[in-house]
mmCIF file of C-alpha atoms in Angstrom:
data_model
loop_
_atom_site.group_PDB
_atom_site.id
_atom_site.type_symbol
_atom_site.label_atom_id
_atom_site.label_comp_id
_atom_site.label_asym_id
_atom_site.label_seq_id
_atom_site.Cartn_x
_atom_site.Cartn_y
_atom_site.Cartn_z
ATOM 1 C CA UNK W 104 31.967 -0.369 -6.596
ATOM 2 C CA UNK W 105 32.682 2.933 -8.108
ATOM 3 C CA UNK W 106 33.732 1.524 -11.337
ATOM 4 C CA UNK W 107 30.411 -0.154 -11.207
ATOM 5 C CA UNK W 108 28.674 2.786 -10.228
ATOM 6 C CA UNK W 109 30.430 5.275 -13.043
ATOM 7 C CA UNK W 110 30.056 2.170 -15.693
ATOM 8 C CA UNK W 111 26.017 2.957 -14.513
ATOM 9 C CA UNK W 112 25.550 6.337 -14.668
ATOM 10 C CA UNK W 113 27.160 6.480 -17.959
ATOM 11 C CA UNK W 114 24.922 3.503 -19.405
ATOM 12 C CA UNK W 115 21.960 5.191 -18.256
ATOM 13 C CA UNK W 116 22.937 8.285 -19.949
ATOM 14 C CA UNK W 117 23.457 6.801 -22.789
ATOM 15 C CA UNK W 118 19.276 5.681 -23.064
ATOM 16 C CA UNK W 119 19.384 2.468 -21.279
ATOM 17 C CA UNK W 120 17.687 1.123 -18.536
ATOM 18 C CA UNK W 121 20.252 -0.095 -16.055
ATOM 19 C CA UNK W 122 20.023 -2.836 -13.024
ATOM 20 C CA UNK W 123 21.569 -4.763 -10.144
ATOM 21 C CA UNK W 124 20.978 -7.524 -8.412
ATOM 22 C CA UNK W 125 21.581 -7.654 -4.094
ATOM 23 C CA UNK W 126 22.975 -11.220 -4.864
ATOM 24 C CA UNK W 127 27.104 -12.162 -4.835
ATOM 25 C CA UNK W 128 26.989 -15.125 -7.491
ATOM 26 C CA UNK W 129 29.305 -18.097 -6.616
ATOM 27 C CA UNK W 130 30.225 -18.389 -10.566
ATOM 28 C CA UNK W 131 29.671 -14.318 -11.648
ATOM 29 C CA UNK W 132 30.011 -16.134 -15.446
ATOM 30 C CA UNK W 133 26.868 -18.266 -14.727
ATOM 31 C CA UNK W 134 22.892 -16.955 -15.162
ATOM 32 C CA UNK W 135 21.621 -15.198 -12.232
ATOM 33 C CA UNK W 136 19.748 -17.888 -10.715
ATOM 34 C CA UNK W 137 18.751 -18.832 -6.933
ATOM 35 C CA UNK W 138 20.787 -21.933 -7.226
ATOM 36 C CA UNK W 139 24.009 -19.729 -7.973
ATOM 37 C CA UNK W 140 23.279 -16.896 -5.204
ATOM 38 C CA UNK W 141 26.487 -17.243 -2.423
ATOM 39 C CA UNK W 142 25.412 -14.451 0.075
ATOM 40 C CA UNK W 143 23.266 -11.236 0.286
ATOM 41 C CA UNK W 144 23.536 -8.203 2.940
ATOM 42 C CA UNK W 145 20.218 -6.893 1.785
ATOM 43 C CA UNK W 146 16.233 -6.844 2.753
ATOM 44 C CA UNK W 147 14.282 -4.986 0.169
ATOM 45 C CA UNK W 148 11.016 -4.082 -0.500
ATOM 46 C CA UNK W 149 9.518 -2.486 -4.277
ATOM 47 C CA UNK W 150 6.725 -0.314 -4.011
ATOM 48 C CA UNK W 151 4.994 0.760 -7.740
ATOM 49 C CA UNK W 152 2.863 3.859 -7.625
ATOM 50 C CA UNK W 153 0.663 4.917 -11.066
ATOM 51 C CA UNK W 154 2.762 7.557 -11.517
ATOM 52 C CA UNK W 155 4.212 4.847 -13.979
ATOM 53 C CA UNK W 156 1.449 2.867 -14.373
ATOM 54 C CA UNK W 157 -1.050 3.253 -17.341
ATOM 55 C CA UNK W 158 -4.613 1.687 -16.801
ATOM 56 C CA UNK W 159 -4.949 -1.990 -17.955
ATOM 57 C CA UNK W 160 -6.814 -1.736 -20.963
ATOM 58 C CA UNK W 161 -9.490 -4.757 -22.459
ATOM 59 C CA UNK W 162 -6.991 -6.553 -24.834
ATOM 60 C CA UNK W 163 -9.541 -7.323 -28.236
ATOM 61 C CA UNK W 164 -7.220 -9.811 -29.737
ATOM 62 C CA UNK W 165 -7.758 -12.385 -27.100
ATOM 63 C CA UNK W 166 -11.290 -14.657 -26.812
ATOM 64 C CA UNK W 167 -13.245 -12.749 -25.082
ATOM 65 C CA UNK W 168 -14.279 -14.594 -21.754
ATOM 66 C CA UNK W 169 -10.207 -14.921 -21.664
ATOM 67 C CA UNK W 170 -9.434 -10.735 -22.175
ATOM 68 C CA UNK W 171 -12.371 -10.207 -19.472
ATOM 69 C CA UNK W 172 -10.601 -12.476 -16.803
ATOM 70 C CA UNK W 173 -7.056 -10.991 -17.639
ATOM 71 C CA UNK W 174 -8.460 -7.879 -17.710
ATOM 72 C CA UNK W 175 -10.001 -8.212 -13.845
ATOM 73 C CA UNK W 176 -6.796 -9.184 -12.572
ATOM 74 C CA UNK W 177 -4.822 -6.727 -13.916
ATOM 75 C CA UNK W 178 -7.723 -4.422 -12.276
ATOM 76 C CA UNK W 179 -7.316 -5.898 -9.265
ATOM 77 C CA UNK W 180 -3.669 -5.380 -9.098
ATOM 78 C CA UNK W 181 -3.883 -1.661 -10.309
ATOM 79 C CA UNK W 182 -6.371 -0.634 -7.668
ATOM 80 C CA UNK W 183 -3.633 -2.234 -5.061
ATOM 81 C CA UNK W 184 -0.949 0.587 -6.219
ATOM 82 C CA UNK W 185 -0.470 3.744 -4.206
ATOM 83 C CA UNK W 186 -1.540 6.974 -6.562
ATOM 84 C CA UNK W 187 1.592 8.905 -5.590
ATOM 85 C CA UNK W 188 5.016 8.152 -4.026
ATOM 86 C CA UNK W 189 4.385 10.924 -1.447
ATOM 87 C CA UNK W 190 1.306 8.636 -0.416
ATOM 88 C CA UNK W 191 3.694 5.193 -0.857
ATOM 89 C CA UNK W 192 5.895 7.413 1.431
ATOM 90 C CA UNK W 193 3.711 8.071 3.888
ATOM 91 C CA UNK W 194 1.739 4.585 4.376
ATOM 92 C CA UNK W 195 5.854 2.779 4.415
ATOM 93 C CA UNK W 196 7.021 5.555 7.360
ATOM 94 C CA UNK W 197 4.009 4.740 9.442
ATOM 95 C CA UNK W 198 3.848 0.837 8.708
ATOM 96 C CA UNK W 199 8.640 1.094 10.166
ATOM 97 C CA UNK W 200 7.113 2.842 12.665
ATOM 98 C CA UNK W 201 4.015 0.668 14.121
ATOM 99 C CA UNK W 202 6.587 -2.721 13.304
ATOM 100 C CA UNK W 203 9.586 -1.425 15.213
ATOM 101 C CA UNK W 204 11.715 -1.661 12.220
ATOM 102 C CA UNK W 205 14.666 -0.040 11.550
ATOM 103 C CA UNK W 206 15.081 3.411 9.272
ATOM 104 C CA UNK W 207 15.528 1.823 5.424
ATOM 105 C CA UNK W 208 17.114 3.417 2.871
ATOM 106 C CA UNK W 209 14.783 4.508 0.648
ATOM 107 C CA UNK W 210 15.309 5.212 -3.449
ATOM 108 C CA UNK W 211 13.168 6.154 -5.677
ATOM 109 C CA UNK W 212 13.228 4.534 -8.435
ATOM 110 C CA UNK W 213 11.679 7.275 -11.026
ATOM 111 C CA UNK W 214 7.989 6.418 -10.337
ATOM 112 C CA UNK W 215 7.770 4.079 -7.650
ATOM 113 C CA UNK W 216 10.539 3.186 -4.323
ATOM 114 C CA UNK W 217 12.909 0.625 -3.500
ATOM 115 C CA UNK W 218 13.193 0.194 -0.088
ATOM 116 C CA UNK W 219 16.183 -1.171 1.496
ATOM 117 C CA UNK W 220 17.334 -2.362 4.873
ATOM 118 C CA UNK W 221 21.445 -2.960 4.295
ATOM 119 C CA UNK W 222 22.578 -5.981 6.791
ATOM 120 C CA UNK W 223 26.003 -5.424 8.836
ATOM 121 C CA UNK W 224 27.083 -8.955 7.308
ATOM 122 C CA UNK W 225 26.390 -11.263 4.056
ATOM 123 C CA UNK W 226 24.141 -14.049 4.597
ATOM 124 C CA UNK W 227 23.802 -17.531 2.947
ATOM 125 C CA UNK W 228 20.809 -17.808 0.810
ATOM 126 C CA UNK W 229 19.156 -20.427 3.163
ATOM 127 C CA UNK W 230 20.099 -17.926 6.704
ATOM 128 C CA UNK W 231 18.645 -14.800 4.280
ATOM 129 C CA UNK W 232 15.100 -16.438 3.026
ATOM 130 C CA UNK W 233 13.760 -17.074 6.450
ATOM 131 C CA UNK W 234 14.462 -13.097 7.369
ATOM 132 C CA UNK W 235 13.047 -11.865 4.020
ATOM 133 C CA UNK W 236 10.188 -13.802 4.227
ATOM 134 C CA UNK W 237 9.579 -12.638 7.524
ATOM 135 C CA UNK W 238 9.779 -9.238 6.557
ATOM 136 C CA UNK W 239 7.388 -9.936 4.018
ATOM 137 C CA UNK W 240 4.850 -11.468 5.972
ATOM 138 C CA UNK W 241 4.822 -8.365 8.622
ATOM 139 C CA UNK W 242 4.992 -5.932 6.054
ATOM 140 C CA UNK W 243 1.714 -7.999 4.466
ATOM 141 C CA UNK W 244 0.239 -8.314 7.744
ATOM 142 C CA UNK W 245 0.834 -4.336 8.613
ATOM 143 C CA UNK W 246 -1.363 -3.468 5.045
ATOM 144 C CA UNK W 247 1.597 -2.308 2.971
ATOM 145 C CA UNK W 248 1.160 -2.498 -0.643
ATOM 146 C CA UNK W 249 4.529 -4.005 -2.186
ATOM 147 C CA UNK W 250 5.546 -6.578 -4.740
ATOM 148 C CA UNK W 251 5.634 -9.525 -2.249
ATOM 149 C CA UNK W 252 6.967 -11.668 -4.108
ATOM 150 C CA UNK W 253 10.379 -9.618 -5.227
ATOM 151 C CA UNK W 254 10.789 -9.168 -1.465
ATOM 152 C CA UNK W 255 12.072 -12.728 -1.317
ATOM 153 C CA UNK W 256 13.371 -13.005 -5.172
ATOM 154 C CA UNK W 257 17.599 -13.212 -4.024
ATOM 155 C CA UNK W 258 17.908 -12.374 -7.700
ATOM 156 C CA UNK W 259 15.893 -9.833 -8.473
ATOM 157 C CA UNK W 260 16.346 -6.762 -10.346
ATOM 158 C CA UNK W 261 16.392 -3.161 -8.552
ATOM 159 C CA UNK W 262 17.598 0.425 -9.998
ATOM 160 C CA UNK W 263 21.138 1.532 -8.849
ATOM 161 C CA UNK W 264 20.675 5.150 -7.722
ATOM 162 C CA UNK W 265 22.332 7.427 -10.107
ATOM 163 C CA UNK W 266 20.571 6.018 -12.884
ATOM 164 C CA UNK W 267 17.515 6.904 -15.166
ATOM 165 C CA UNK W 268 13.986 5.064 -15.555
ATOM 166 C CA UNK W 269 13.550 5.258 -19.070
ATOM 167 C CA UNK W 270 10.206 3.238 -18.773
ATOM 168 C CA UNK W 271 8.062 3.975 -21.676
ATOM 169 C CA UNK W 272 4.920 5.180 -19.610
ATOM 170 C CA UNK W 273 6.955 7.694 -18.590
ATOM 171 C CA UNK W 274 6.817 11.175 -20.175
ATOM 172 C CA UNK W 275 10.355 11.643 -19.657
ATOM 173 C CA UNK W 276 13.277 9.411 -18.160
ATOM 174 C CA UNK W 277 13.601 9.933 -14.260
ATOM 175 C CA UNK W 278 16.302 10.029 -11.567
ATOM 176 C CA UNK W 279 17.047 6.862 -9.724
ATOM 177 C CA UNK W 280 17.936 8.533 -6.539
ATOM 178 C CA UNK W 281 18.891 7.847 -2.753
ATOM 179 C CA UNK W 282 15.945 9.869 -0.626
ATOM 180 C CA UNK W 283 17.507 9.429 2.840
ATOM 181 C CA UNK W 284 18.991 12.725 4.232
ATOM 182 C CA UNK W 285 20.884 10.443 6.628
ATOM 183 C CA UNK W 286 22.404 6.674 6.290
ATOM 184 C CA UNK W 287 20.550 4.750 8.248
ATOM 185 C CA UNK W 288 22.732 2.501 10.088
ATOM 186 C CA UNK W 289 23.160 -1.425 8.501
ATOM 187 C CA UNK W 290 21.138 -3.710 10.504
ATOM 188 C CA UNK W 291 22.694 -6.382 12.930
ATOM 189 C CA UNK W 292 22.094 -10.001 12.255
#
């Protein structure tokens, strides 16, 4: 993991936007696809804020009845994100609180937070998708505003912390870093 880690840091130095995935892959030389993923000891939860985010724009070069419905959604979507982390922050320590979850770990990610809730063993992909898409459904149900879908993506992308966001919308590339003063404990399953 180090190696990994220092391989990271030195990537992201370097300009480039670096990822992992929560996923051990039965055949590491394969694609990162769900029919590949052999365990995770991970929950996680992505929360975008508009510190990153720019404001969707009318795109001309599409028909227009087309641009006008692409152009609600995105709308719709954008008015869903939190303004500031500090407010992401805030609405994700009272929705823990009011589910009886655990403390997370929480990272943020250079504009928005990852949170995560580390396991105390590695799961099968079909013991692992029941639990995250019961976390999903009470974080729904509680009013946070999260990428739902990621929650239960085994193979999605995340930020290692350590790392920069080099995202274009952003003035300048940010830390990817741990916010937890403490380790929260890994959750039993």
């Amino acid at each position: 993991i180090e190696a990994a880690l220092a391989w990271s840091r030195e990537q992201a130095e370097r300009g480039a936007n670096v990822y992992f995935t929560p996923a051990a892959f039965r055949d590491r030389g394969s694609r990162r696809r769900k029919h590949n993923v052999r365990s995770l000891r991970d929950l996680f939860v992505d929360i975008d804020t508009l510190e990153t985010k720019k404001e969707p724009v009318l795109d001309q070069r599409l028909d227009p009845a087309q641009a006008a419905v692409r152009y609600e959604a995105a709308m719709a979507e954008y008015r869903t994100i939190y303004p500031t982390r500090s407010a992401a922050l805030e609405t994700l320590g009272e929705v823990v609180a009011a589910l009886d979850l655990p403390d997370p770990w929480i990272v943020s990610s250079g504009g928005g937070l990852h949170v995560h809730w580390a396991l105390n063993e590695d799961l099968e992909l079909h013991d692992w998708l029941p639990l995250a898409n019961r976390l999903r459904d009470r974080l729904v149900e509680a009013g946070l505003r999260f990428d739902a879908a990621l929650t239960v993506n085994p193979t999605c992308l995340l930020r290692p912390p350590g790392t920069k966001n080099h995202k274009p919308s952003l003035p300048k590339p940010r830390m990817v870093q741990v916010m937890n003063t403490e380790a929260p404990e890994p959750v039993p399953v």
